[in-house]
Tab-separated table of C-alpha atoms and ligand atoms in Angstrom:
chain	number	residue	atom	x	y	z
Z	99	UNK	CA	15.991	-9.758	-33.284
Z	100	UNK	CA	12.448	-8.203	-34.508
Z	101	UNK	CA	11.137	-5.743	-32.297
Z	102	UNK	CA	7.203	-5.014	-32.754
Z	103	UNK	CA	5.498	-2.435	-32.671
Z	104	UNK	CA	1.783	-2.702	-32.053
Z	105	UNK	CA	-1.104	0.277	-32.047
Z	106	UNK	CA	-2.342	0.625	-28.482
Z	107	UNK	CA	-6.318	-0.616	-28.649
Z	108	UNK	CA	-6.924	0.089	-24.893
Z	109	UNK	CA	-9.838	2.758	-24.680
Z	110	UNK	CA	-8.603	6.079	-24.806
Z	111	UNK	CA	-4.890	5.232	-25.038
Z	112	UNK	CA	-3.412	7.144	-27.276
Z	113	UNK	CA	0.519	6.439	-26.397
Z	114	UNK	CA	3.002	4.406	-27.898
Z	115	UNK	CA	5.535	1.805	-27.257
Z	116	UNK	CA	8.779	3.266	-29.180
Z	117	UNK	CA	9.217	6.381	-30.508
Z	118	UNK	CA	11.436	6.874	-33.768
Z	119	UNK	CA	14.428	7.927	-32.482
Z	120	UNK	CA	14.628	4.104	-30.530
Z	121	UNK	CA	13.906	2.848	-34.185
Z	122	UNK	CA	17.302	4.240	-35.345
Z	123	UNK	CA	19.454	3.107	-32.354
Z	124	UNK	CA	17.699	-0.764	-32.593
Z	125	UNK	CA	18.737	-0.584	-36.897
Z	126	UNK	CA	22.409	0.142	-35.824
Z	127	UNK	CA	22.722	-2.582	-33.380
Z	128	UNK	CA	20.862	-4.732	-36.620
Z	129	UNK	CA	17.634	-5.351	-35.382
Z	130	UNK	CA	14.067	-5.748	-37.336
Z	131	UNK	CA	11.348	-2.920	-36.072
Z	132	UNK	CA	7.617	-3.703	-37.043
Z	133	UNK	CA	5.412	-0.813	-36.603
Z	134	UNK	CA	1.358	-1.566	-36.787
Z	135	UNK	CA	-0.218	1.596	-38.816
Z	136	UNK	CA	-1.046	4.573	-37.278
Z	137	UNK	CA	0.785	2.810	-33.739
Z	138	UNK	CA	2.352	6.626	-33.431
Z	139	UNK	CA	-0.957	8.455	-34.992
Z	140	UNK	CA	-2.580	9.271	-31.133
Z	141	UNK	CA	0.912	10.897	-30.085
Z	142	UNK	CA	1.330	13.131	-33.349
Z	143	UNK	CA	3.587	10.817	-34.778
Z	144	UNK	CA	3.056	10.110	-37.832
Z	145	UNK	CA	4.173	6.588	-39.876
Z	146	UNK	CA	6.423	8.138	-42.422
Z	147	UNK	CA	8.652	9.605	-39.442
Z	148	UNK	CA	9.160	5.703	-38.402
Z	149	UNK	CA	9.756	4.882	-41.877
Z	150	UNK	CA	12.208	7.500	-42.017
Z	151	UNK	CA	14.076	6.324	-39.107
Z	152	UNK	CA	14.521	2.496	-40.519
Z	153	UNK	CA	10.903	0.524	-39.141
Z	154	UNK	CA	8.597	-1.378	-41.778
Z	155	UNK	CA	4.886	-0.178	-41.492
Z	156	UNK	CA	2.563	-3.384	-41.105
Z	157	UNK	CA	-0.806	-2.839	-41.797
Z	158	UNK	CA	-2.809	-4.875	-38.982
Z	159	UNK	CA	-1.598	-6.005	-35.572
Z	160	UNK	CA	-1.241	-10.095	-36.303
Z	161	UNK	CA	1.723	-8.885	-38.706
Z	162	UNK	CA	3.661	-7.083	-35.875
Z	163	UNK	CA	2.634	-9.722	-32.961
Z	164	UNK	CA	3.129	-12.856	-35.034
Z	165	UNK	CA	6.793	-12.064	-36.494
Z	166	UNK	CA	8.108	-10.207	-33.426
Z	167	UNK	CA	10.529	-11.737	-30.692
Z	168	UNK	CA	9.697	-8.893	-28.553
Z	169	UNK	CA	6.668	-6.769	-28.355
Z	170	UNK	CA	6.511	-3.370	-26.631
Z	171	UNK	CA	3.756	-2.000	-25.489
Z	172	UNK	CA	2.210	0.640	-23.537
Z	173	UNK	CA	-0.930	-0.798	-21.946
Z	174	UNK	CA	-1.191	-4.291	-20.907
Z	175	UNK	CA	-2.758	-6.556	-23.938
Z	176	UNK	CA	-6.742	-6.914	-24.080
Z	177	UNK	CA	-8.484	-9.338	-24.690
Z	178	UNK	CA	-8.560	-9.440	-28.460
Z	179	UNK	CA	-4.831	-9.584	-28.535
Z	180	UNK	CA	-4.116	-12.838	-26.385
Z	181	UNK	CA	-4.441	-14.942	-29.304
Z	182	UNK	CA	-1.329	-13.248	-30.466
Z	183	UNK	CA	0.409	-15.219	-27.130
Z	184	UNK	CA	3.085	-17.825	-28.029
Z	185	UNK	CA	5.845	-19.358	-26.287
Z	186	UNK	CA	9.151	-17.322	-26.495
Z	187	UNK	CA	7.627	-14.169	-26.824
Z	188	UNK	CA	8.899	-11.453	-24.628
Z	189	UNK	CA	6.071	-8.834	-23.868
Z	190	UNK	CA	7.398	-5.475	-22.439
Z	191	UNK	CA	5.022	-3.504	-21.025
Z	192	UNK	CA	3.064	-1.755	-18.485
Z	193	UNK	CA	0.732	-4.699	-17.638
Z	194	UNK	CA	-0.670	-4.186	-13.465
Z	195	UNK	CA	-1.119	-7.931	-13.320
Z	196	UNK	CA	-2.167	-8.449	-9.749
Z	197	UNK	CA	-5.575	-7.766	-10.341
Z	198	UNK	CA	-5.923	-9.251	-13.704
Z	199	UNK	CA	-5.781	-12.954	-13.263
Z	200	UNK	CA	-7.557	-13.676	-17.023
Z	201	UNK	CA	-4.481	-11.933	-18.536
Z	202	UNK	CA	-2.051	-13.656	-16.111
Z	203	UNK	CA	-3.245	-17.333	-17.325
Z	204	UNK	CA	-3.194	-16.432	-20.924
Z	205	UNK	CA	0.499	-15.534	-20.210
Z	206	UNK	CA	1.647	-18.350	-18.450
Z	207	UNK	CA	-0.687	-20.767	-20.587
Z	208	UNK	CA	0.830	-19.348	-23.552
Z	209	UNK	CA	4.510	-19.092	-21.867
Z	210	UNK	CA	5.467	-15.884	-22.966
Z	211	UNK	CA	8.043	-13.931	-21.281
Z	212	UNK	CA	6.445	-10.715	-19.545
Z	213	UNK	CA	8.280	-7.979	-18.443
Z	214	UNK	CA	6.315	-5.389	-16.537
Z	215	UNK	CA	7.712	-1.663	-16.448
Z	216	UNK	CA	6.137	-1.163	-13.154
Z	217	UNK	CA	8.043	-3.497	-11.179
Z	218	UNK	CA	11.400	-2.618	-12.858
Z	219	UNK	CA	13.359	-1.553	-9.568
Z	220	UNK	CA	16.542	-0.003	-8.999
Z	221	UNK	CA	19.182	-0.874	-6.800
Z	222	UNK	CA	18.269	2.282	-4.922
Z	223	UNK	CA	14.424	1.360	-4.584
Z	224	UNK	CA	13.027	4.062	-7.645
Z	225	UNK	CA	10.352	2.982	-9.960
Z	226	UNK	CA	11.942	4.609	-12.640
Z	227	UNK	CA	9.198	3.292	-15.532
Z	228	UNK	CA	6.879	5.173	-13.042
Z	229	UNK	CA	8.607	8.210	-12.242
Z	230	UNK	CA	8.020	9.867	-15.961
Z	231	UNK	CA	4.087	9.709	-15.305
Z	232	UNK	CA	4.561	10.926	-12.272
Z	233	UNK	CA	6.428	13.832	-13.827
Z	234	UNK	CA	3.672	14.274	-16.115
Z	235	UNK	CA	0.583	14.144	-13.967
Z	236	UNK	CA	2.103	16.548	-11.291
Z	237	UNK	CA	3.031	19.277	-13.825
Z	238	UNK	CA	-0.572	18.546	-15.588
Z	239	UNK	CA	-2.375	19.284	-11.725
Z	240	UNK	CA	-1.237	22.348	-11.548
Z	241	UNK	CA	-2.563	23.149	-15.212
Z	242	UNK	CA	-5.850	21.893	-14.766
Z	243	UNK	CA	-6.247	23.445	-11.542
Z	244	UNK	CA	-5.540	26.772	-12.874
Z	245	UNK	CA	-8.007	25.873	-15.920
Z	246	UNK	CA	-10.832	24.849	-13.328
Z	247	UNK	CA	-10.697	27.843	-10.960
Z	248	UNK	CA	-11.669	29.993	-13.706
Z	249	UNK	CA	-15.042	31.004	-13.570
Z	250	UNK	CA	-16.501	29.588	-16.783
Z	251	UNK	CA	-14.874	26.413	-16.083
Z	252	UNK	CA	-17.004	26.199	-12.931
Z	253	UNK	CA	-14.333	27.414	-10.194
Z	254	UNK	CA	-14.720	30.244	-8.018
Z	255	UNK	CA	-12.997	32.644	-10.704
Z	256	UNK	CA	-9.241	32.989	-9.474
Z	257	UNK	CA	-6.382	33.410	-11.621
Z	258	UNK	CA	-3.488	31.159	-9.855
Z	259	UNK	CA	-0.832	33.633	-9.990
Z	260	UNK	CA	-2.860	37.303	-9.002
Z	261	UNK	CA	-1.470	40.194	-10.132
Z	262	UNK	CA	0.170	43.125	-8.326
Z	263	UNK	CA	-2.293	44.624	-6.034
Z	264	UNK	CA	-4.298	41.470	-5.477
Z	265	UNK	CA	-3.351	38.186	-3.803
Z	266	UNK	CA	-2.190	35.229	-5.534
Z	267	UNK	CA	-4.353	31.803	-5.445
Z	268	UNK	CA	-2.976	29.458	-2.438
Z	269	UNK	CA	-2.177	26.113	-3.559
Z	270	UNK	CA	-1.413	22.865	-1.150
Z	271	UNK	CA	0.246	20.035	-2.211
Z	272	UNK	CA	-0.414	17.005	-0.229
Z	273	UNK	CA	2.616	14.758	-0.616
Z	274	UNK	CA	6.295	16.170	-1.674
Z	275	UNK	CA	6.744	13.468	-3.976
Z	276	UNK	CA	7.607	13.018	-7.517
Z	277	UNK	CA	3.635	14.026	-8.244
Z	278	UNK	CA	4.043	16.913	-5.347
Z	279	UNK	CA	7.520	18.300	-6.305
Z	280	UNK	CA	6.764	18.419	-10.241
Z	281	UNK	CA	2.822	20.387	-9.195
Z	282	UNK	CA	5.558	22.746	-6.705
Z	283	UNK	CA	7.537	23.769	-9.753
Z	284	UNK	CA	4.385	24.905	-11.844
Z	285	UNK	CA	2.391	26.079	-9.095
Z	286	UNK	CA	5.482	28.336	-7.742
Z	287	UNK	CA	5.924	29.291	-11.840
Z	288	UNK	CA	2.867	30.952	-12.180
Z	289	UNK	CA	3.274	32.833	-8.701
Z	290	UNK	CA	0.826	31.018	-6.583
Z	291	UNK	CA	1.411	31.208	-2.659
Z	292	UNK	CA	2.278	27.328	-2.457
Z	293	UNK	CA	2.198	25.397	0.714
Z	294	UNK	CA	3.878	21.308	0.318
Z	295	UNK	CA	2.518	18.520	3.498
Z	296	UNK	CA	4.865	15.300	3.866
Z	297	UNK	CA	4.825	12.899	6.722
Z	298	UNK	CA	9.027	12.516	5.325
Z	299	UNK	CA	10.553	15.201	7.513
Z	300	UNK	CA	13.774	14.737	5.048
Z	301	UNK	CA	11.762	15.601	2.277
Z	302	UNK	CA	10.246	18.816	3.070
Z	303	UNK	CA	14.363	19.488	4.080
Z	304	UNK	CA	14.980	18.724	0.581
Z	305	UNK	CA	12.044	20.976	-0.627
Z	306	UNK	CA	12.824	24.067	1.277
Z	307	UNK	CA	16.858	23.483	0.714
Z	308	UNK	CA	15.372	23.579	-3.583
Z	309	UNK	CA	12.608	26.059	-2.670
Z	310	UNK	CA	13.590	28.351	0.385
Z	311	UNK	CA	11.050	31.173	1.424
Z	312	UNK	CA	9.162	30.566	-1.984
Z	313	UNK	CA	7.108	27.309	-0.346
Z	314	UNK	CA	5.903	26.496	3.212
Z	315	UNK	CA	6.908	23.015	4.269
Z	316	UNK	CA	4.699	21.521	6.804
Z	317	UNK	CA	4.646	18.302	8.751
Z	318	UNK	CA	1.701	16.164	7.690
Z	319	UNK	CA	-1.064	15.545	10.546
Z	320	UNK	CA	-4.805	16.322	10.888
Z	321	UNK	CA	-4.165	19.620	12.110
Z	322	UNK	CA	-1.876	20.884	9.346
Z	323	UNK	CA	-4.235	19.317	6.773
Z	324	UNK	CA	-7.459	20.890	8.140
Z	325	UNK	CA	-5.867	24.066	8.116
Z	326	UNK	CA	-3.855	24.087	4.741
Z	327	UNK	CA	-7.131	22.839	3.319
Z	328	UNK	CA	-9.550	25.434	4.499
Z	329	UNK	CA	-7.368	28.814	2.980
Z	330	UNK	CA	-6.398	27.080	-0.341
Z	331	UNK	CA	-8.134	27.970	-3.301
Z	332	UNK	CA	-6.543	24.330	-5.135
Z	333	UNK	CA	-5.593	20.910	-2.911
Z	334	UNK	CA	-3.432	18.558	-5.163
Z	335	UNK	CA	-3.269	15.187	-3.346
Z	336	UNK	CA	0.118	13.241	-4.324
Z	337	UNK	CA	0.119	10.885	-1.525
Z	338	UNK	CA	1.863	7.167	-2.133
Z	339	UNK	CA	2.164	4.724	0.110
Z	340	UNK	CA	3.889	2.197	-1.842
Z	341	UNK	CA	2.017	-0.953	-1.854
Z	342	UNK	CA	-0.923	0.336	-0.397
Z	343	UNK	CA	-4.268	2.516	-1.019
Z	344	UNK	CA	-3.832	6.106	-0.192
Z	345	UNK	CA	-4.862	7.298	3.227
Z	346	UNK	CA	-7.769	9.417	3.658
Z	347	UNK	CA	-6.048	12.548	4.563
Z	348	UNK	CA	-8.365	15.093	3.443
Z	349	UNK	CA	-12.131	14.491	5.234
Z	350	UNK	CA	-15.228	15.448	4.312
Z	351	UNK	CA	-15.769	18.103	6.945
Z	352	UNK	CA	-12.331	19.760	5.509
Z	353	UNK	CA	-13.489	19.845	2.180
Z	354	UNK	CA	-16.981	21.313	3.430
Z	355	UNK	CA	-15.017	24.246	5.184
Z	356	UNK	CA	-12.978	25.195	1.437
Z	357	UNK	CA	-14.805	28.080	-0.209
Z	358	UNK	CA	-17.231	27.497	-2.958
Z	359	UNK	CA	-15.476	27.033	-6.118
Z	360	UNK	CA	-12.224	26.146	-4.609
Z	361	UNK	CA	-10.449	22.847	-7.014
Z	362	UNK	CA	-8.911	19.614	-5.692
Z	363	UNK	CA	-7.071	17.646	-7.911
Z	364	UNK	CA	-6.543	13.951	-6.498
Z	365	UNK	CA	-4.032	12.448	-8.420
Z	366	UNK	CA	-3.732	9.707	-6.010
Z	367	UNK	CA	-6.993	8.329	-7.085
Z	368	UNK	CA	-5.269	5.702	-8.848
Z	369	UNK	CA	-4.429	4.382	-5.227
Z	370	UNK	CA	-8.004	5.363	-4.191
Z	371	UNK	CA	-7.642	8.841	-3.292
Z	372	UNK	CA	-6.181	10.819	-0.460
Z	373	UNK	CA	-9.518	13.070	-0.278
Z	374	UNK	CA	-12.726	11.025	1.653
Z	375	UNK	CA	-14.714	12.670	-1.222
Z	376	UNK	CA	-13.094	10.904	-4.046
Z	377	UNK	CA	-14.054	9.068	-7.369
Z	378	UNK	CA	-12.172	8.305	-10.168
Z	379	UNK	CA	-13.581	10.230	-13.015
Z	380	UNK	CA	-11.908	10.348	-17.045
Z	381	UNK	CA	-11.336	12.385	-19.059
Z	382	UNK	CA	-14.845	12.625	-20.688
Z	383	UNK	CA	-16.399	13.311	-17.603
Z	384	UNK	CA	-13.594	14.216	-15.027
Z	385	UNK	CA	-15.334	16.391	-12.418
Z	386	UNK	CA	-18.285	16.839	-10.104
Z	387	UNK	CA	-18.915	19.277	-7.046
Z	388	UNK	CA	-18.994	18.141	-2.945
Z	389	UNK	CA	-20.549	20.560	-0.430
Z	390	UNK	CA	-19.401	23.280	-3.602
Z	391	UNK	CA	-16.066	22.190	-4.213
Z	392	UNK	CA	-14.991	21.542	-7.317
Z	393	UNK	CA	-13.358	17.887	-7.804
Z	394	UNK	CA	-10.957	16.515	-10.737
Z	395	UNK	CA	-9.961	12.731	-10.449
Z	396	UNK	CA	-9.157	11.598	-12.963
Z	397	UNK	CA	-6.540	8.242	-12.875
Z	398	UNK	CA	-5.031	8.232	-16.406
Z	399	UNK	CA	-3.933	12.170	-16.550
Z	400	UNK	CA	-1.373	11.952	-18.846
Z	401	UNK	CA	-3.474	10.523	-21.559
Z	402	UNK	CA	-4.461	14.037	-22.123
Z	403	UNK	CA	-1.044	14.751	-23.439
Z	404	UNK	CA	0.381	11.791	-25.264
Z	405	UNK	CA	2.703	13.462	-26.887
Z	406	UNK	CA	4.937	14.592	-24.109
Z	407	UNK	CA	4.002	11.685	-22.253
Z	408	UNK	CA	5.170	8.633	-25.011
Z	409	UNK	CA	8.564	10.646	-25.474
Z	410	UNK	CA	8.993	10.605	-21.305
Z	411	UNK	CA	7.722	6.973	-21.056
Z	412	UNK	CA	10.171	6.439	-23.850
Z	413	UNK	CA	13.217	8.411	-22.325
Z	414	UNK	CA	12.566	5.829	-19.664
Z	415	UNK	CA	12.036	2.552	-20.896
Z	416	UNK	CA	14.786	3.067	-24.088
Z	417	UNK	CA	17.995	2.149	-22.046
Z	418	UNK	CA	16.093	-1.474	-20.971
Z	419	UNK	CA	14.618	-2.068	-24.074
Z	420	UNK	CA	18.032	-1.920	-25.980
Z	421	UNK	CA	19.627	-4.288	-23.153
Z	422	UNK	CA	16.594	-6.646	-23.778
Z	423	UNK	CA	16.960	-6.599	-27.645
Z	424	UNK	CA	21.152	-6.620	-27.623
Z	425	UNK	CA	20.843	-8.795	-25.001
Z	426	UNK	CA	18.206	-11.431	-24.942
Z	427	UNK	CA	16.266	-11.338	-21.821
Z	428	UNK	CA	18.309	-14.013	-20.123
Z	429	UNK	CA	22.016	-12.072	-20.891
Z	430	UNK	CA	19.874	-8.987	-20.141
Z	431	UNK	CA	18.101	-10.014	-16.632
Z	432	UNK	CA	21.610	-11.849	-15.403
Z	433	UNK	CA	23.638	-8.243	-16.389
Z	434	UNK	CA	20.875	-6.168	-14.821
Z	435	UNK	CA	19.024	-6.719	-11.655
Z	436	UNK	CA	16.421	-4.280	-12.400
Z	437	UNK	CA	15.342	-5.863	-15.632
Z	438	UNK	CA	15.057	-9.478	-13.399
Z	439	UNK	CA	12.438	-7.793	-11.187
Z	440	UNK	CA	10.339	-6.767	-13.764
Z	441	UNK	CA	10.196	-10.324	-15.440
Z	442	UNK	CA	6.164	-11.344	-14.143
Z	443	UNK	CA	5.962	-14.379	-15.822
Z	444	UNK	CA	8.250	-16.328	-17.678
Z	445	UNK	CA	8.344	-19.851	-19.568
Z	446	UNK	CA	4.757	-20.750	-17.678
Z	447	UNK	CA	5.841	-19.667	-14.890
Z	448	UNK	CA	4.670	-16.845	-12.299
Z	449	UNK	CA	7.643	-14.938	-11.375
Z	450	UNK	CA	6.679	-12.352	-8.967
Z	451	UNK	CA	5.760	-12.242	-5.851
Z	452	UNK	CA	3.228	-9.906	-5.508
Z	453	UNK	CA	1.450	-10.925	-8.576
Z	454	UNK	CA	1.038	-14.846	-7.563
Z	455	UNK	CA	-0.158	-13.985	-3.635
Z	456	UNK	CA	-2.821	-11.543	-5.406
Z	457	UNK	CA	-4.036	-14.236	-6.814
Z	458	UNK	CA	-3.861	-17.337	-4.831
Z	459	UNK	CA	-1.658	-18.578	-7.176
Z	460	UNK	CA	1.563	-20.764	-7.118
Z	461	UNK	CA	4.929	-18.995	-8.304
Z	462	UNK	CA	8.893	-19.470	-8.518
Z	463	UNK	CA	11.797	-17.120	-8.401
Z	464	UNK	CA	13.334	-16.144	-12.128
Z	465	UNK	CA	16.244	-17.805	-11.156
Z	466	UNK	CA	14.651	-21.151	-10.145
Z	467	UNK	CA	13.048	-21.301	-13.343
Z	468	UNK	CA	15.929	-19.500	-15.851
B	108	LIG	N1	-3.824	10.110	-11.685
B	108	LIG	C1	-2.804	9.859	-12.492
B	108	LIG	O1	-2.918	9.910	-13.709
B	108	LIG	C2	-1.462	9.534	-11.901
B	108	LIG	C3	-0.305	9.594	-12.684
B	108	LIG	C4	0.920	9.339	-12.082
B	108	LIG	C5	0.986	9.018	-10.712
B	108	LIG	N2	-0.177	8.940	-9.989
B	108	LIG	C6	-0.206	8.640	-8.546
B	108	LIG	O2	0.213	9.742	-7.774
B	108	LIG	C7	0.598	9.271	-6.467
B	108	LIG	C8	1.916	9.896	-6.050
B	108	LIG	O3	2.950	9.349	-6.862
B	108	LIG	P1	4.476	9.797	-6.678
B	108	LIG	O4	5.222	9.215	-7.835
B	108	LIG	O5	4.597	11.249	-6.415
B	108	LIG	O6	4.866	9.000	-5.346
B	108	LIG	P2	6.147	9.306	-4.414
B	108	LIG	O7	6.412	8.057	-3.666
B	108	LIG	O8	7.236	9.926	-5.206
B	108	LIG	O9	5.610	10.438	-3.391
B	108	LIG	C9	4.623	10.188	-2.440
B	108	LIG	C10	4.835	11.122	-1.275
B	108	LIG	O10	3.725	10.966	-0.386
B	108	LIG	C11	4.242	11.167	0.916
B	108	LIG	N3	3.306	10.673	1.918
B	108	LIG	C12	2.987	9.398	2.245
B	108	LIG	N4	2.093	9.387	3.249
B	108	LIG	C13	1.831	10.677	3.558
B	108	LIG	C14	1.024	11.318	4.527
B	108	LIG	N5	0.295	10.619	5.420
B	108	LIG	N6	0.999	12.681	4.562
B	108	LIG	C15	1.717	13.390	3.682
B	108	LIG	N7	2.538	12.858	2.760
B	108	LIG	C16	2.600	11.504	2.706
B	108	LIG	C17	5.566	10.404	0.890
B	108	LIG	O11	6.404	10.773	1.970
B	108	LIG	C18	6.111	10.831	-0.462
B	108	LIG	O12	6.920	11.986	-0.382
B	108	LIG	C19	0.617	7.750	-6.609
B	108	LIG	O13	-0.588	7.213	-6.107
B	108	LIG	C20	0.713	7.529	-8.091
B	108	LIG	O14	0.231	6.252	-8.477
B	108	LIG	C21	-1.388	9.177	-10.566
């Protein structure tokens, strides 16, 4: 099979779909890789590495669409790359379809075979083409936190971890998730006094069996939040409620009783925020000030760090794209029931759910249609 390549053109994505290492492993089970110029150039990595490890270098992103059986991808395709859409083609990607209905009918008008990595799902429920971001953005909170309650920065001139003689910075993490636990372990790193908030009693059980005396578990209500909110010096929110926007945990008349200069980092903003006060901001512009706190939304965070965050995404995705390219996707999807749920479309067909009731839109079951 030819894999391809192509250079992410999504504003400020600066990821990639395969990393050179998964170039070696698909040239010993005898497959093609096409890699578009300067695909690896945002994450540091440069084309001769690829070459190195067995790809051809196409100049251009026609050349890597038009002669690939399967494209991976980061970002779901723009635009300017549906005319690359043919029938046969397996896409395998991130691609957040249910609001995108332009991109859904140039799929199915085009029949190619879309495989999202957000709806992969394991037997046991995880998200794991999910969980690596979430790795990412919670250890990145805790970092930009710390960067934004120094004074010049605009925070209230803190240094997260104290040092003897004077008090550490108190950090609350709303939600003991994969976002929550990751911002725990950096937070607790650099010595802040760290306090976690989960409605999941059996989480913060987990937490304080990992974390003993080092964290404060609390049970998430109003009264908790109010008061966790008022003494910390940085709120991460790292709420999920799968399926749904985040709830407005954190109101305005908490963040009004934080000290001046005091950070929140809402990393649920890609859900809509768990603070009442929340925007999404990027990376160009990522914070503004409520009632004198300072505010970071941002929704993409790890496209600050590509680098650590294509080699995660890749640790994750490798093992499914091998199965897909070894496989075929119809070997692959009837071998692995986590690869079937993340087929969205296939053959000019809607195959998920979620995706066709977004839209108002008529849909089958892969196995109706395979
Ligand atoms: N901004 C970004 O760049 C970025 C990157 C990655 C993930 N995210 C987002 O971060 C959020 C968290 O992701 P995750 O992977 O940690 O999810 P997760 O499912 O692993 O964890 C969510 C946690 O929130 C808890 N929770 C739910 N309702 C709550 C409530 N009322 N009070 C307290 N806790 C509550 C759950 O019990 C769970 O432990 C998601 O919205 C995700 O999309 C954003």
């Amino acid at each position: 099979m030819t894999i391809g390549v192509p250079r992410e053109i999504k504003d400020h994505e600066t990821r990639v779909g395969c990393v050179p290492s998964m170039v070696t492993t698909l040239r010993e089970h005898g497959h093609e890789v096409l890699v578009e110029a300067d695909a690896g150039a945002g994450s540091s990595i440069p084309d001769d590495e690829y070459e190195e490890a067995g790809a051809s270098i196409v100049t251009g992103a026609e050349g890597v669409w038009a002669k690939s059986d399967l494209v991976v991808k980061v970002k779901e395709p723009q635009p300017s790359e549906y005319r690359f859409f043919r029938a046969g083609l397996t896409l395998f990607t991130y691609l957040h379809l249910a609001p995108l209905p332009e991109l859904t009918d140039a799929l199915v008008g085009a029949g190619v075979n879309a495989v999202a990595y957000e709806t992969i799902r394991e037997e046991d429920n995880s998200l794991p083409l999910l969980t690596p971001m979430s790795e990412v953005a919670g250890r990145m909170a805790v970092q930009v936190g710390a960067q934004y309650l120094e004074k010049p920065n605009g925070g209230r001139g803190i240094l997260i971890g104290g040092v003897p003689g004077v008090a550490p910075a108190n950090v609350a993490v709303i939600g003991g998730g994969t976002v929550g636990h990751n911002a725990i372990k950096m937070a607790c790193g650099l010595g802040a006094n760290v306090t976690v908030i989960d409605r999941n009693i059996n989480r913060l059980r987990e937490l304080d069996d990992i974390y003993s005396s080092a964290v404060l578990t609390l049970a998430s209500n109003t009264y908790t939040i109010r008061e966790a909110v008022r003494t910390a010096d940085l709120v991460i929110g790292a709420v999920l409620i799968p399926g749904a926007s985040a709830p407005k945990l954190v109101r305005r008349d908490m963040i009004a009783s934080m000290r001046k200069g005091a950070v929140v980092v809402d990393v649920a903003i890609d859900q809509g925020g768990c603070f009442e006060t929340s925007h999404a901001t990027t990376h160009t512009d990522p914070i503004y000030y409520v009632d004198g706190v300072l505010h970071y939304c941002v929704s993409n965070m790890p496209a600050a760090v590509p680098h650590t965050s294509t080699f995660a995404l890749t640790n994750a995705t490798a093992p499914y794209l091998f199965a897909l390219a070894n496989k075929g996707l119809e070997r692959a999807c009837g071998d692995n029931q986590a690869i079937a749920e993340g087929v969205n479309t296939y053959q000019g067909t809607i195959t998920y759910a979620g995706v066709a009731e977004s839209q108002g839109k008529p849909w089958r079951t892969l196995n109706a249609v395979l």
